[in-house]
Short mmCIF file of C-alpha atoms in Angstrom, two decimals:
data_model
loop_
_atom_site.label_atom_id
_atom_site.label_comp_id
_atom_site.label_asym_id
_atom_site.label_seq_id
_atom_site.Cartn_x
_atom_site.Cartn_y
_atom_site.Cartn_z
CA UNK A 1 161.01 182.32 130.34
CA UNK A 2 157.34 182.20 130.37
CA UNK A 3 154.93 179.02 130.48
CA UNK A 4 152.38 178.71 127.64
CA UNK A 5 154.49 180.50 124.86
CA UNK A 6 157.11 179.23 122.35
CA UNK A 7 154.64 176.60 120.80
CA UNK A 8 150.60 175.04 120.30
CA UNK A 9 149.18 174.23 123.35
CA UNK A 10 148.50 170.93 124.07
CA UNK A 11 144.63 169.72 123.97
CA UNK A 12 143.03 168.00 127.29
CA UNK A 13 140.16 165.42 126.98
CA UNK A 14 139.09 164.28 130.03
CA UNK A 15 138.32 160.94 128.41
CA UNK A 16 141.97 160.25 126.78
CA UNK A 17 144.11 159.26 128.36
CA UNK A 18 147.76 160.28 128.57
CA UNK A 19 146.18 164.14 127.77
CA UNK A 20 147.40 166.86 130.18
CA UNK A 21 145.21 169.63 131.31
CA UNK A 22 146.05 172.89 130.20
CA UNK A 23 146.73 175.77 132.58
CA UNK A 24 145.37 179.22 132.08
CA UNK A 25 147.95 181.60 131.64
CA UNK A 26 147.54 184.83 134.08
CA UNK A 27 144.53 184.85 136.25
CA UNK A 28 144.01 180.68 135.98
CA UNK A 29 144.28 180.09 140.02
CA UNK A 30 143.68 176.12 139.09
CA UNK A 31 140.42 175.33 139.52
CA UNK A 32 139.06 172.51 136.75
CA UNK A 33 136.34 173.91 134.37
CA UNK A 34 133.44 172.45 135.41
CA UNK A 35 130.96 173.68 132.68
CA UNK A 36 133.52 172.19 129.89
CA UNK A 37 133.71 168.69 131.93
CA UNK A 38 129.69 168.64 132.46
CA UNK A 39 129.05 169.58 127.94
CA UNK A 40 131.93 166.39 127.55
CA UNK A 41 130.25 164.40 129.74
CA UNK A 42 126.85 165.06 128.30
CA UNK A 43 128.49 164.42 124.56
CA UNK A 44 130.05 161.16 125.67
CA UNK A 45 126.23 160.34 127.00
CA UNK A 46 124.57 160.82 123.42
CA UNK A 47 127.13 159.06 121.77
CA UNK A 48 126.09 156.41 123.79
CA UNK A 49 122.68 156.45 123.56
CA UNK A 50 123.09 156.57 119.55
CA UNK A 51 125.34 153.70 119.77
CA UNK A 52 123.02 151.87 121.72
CA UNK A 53 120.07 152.62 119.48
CA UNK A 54 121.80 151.38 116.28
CA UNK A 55 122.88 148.59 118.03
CA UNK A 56 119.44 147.11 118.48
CA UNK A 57 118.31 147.73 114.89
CA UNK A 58 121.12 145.84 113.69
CA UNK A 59 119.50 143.18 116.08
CA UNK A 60 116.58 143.28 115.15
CA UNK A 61 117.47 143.18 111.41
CA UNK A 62 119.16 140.35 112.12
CA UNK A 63 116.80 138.09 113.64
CA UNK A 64 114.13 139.00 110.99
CA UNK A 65 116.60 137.90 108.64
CA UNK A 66 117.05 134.63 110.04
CA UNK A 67 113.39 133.95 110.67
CA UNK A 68 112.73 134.58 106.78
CA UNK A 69 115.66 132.47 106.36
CA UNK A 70 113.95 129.96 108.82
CA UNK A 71 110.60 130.01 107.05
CA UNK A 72 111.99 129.65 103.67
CA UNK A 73 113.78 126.68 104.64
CA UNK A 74 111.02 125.12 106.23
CA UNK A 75 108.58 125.86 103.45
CA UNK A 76 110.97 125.33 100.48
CA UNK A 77 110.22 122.96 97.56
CA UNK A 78 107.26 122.65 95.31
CA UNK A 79 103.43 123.26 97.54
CA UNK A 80 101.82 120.32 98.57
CA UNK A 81 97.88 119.44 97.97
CA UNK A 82 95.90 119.79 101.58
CA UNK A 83 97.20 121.68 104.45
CA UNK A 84 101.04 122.01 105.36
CA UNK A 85 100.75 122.35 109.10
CA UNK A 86 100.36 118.92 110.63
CA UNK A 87 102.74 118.08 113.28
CA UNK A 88 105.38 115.46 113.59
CA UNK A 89 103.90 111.74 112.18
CA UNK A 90 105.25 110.78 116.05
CA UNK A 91 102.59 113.30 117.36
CA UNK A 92 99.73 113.20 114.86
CA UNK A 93 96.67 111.58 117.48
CA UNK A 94 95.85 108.01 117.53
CA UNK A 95 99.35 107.42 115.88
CA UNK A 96 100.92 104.19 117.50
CA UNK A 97 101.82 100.41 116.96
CA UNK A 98 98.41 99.15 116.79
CA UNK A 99 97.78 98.31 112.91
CA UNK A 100 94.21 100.33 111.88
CA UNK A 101 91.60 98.40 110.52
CA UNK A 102 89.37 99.10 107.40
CA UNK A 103 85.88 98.83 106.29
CA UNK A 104 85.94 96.14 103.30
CA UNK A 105 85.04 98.34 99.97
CA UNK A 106 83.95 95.29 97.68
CA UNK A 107 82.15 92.07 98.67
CA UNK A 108 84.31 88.84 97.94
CA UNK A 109 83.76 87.13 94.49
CA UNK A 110 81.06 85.27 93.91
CA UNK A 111 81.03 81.26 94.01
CA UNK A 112 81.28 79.36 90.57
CA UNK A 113 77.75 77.64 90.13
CA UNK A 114 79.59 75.25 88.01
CA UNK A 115 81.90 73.75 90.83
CA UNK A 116 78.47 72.60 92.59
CA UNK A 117 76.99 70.29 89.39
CA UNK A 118 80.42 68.84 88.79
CA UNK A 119 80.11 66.56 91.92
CA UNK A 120 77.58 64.64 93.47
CA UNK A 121 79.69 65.30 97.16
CA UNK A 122 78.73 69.38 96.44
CA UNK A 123 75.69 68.84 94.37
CA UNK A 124 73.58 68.20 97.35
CA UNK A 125 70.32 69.75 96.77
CA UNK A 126 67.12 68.09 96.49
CA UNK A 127 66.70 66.75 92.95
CA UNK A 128 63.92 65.32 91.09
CA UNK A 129 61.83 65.82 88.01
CA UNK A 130 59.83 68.55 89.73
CA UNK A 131 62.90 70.55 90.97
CA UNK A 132 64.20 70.33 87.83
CA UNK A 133 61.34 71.10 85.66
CA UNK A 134 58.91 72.61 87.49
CA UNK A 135 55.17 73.72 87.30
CA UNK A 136 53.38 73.04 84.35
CA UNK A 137 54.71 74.86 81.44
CA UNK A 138 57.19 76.87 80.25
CA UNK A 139 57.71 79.69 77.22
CA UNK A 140 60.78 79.85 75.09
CA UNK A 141 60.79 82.64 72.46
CA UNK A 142 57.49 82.98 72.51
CA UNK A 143 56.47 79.52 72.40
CA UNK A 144 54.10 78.03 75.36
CA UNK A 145 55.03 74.41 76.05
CA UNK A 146 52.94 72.31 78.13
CA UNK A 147 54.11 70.29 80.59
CA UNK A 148 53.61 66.37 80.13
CA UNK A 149 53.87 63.55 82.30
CA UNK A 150 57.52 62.71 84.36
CA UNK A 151 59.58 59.65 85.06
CA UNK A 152 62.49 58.93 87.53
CA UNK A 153 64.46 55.78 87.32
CA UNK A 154 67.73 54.24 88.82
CA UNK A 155 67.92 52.13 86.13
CA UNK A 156 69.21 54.37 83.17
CA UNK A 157 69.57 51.82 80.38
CA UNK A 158 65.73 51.04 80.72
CA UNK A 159 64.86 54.42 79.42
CA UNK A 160 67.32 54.28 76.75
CA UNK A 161 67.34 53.50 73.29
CA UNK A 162 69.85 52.85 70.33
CA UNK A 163 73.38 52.84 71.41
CA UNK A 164 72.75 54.78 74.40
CA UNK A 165 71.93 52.11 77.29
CA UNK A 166 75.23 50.52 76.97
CA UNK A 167 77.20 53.85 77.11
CA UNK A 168 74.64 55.35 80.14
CA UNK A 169 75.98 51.95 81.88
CA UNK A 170 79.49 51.75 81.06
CA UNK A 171 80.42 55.43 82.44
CA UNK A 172 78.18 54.68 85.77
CA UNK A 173 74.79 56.17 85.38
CA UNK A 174 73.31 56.54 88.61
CA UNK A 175 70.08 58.06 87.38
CA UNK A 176 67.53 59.09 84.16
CA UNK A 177 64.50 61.59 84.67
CA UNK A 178 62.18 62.39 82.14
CA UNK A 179 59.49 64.97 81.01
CA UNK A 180 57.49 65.48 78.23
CA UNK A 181 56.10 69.21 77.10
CA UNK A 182 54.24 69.70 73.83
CA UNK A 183 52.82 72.35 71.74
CA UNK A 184 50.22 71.64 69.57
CA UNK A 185 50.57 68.19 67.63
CA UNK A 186 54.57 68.58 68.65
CA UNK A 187 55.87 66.33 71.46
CA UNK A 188 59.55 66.48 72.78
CA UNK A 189 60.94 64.15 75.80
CA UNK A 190 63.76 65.56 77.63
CA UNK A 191 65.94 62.97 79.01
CA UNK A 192 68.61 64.05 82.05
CA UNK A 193 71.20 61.15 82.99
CA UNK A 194 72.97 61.95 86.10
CA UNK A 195 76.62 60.59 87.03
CA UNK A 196 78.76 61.12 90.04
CA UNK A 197 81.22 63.96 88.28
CA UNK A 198 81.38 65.95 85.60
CA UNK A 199 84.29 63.53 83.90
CA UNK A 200 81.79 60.38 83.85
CA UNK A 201 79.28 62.58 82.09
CA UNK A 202 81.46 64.10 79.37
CA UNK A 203 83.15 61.08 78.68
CA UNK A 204 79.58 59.27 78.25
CA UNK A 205 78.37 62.35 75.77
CA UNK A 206 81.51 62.03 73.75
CA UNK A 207 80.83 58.24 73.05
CA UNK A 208 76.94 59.16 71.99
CA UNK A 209 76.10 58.78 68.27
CA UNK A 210 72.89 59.80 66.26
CA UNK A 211 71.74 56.37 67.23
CA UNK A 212 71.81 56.89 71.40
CA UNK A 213 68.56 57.99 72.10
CA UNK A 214 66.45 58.51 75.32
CA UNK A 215 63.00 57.17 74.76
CA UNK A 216 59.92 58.93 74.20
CA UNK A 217 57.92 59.21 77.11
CA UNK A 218 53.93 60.02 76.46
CA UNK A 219 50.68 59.22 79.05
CA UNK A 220 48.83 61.74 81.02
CA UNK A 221 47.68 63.17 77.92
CA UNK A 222 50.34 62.75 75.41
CA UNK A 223 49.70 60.55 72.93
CA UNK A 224 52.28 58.29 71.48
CA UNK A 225 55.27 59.70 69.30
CA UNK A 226 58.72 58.85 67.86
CA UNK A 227 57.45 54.94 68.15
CA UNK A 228 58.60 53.72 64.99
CA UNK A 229 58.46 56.58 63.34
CA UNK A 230 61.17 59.25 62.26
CA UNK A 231 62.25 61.48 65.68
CA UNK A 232 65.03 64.06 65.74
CA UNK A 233 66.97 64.22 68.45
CA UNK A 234 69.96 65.99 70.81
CA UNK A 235 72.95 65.06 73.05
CA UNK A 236 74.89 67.02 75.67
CA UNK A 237 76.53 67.62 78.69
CA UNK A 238 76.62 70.27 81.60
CA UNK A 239 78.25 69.39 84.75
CA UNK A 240 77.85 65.83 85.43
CA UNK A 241 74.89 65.68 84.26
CA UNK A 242 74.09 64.39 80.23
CA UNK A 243 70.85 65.54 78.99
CA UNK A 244 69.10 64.16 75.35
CA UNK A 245 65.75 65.08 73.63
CA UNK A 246 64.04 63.34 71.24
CA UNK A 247 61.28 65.54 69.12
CA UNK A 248 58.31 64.53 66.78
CA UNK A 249 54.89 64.33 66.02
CA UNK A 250 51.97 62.83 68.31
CA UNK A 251 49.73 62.17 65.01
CA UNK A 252 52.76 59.52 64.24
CA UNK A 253 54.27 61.14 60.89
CA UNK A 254 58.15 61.55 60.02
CA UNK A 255 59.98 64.45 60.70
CA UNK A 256 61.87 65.96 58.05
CA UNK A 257 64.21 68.65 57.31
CA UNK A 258 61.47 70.77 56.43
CA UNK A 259 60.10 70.67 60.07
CA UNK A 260 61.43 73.38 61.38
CA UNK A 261 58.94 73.69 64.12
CA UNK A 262 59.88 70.59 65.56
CA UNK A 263 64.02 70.78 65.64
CA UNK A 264 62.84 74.66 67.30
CA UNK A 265 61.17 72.75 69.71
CA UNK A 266 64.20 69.97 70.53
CA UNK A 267 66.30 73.09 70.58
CA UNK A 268 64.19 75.33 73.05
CA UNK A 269 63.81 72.23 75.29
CA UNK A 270 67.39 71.30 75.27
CA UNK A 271 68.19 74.80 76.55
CA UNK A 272 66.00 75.42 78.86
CA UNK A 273 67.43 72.12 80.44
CA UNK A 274 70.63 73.74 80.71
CA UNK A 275 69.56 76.64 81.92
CA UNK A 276 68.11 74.87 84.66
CA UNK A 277 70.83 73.06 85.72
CA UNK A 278 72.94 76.01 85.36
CA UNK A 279 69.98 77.65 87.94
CA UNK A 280 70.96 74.80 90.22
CA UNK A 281 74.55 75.69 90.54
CA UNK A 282 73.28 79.01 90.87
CA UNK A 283 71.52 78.49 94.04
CA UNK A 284 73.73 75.91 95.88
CA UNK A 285 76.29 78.66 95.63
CA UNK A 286 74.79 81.45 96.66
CA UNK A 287 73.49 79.68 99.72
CA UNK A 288 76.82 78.74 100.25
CA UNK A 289 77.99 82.02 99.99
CA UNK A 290 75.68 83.18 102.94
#
């Protein structure tokens, strides 16, 4: 019997194991094959290397994958206005506990004028004839009215006529000014009744009739008017003050319907005294605004 005959002969890899190294038949004096194990060794090397090599582009594949995923996530959702980069609200600078303070963007509201003429305790600014109507004349749609002489009096019912000096009394009148402007042969006097609130003075207008009348006031100029003869004349109230005119003619005549000149007059007079005392209100509270 010979060995290596009778059937395939068996295949040695010096990297499997269990393999058996084949024999040379004949001349083989058993000495390994050195030039076969150095080209196995050097094909187990490049497998290596390749596996190696795909290894870390799988890797890197990977992480680029999850760093798109990453920035998708973080980015996701519909863009926001202004820049998307600010850090954390916890590390954004001058971020703490202390509660930030604004510039104000609107100045507060202004102080109702009306609140100071509807008390004598806030109504404290000087008051007279003068302050009230001052310097010597005065234009009203056009019209030039010049100023007259001016009366001040503690004693209201004394410059009162009609039905008037009872109800100037009864609702405590404190105080009646006067002033006279005219315009040509046109006189009006503008009588201003002061009371201590704006309650005493509207309940005093509400009891006038056409019969409460202030009376004419002339001198200095004026001649005598409305004494006897037919006057028209006005009622109301602003604050708590009551304010009447009486209007005619200094030649002495009546005043009738058809006198339109003279009810413009009572009219123009009547308010420009309301726009004065409005003015008053105006000026108490804006200094007490400041």
């Amino acid at each position: 019997m010979s060995y290596g005959q009778g059937g395939p002969q068996s295949q040695w890899d010096p990297w499997k194991p269990n393999s058996q190294q084949p024999w040379n038949s004949g001349s083989d004096d058993g000495t390994p094959d050195w030039a076969a194990l150095a080209e196995a060794s050097e094909t187990r090397n490049k497998r290596r290397k390749l596996l190696f090599i795909a290894g870390g582009a799988l890797a890197t594949v990977a992480i680029g994958t999850a760093v798109a995923l990453a920035v998708v996530s973080a980015n996701g959702g519909e863009p926001q206005a202004g820049p998307s980069n600010l850090p954390a609200s916890g590390s954004l600078p001058g971020t703490g506990t202390a509660t930030p303070s604004f510039a104000p963007t609107s100045a507060p509201p202004p102080l109702d004028p009306t609140d100071f003429i509807s008390s004598a305790k806030k109504d404290t600014a000087p008051l007279s004839p003068d302050t009230l109507f001052p310097g010597t004349q005065l234009t009203m749609g056009g019209t030039v009215y010049k100023k007259g002489p001016t009366a001040d009096t503690e004693s209201c019912a004394t410059a009162a006529g009609g039905t008037l000096p009872k109800i100037l009394t009864g609702n405590g009148c404190t105080r009646l000014m006067r002033v006279t402007y005219t315009n040509g042969d046109i006189a009006v006097t503008v009588g201003v009744a002061v009371f201590d609130d704006a309650d005493r003075a509207t309940k005093a207008k509400g009891r006038t009739d056409d019969r409460s009348i202030v009376r004419s006031l002339f001198g200095k100029g004026v001649k005598p008017f409305c004494d006897g003869a037919f006057c028209r004349s006005t009622r109301n109230a602003y604050g708590r003050y009551a304010y009447f005119t009486i209007s005619g003619f200094t030649s002495g005549k009546d005043v009738t319907t058809k006198d339109t000149k003279v009810f413009a007059a009572g009219n123009d007079l009547a308010q420009f005294t309301a726009n004065q005392i409005h003015r008053r209100g105006q000026v108490q509270a804006s200094a007490a605004a400041r």
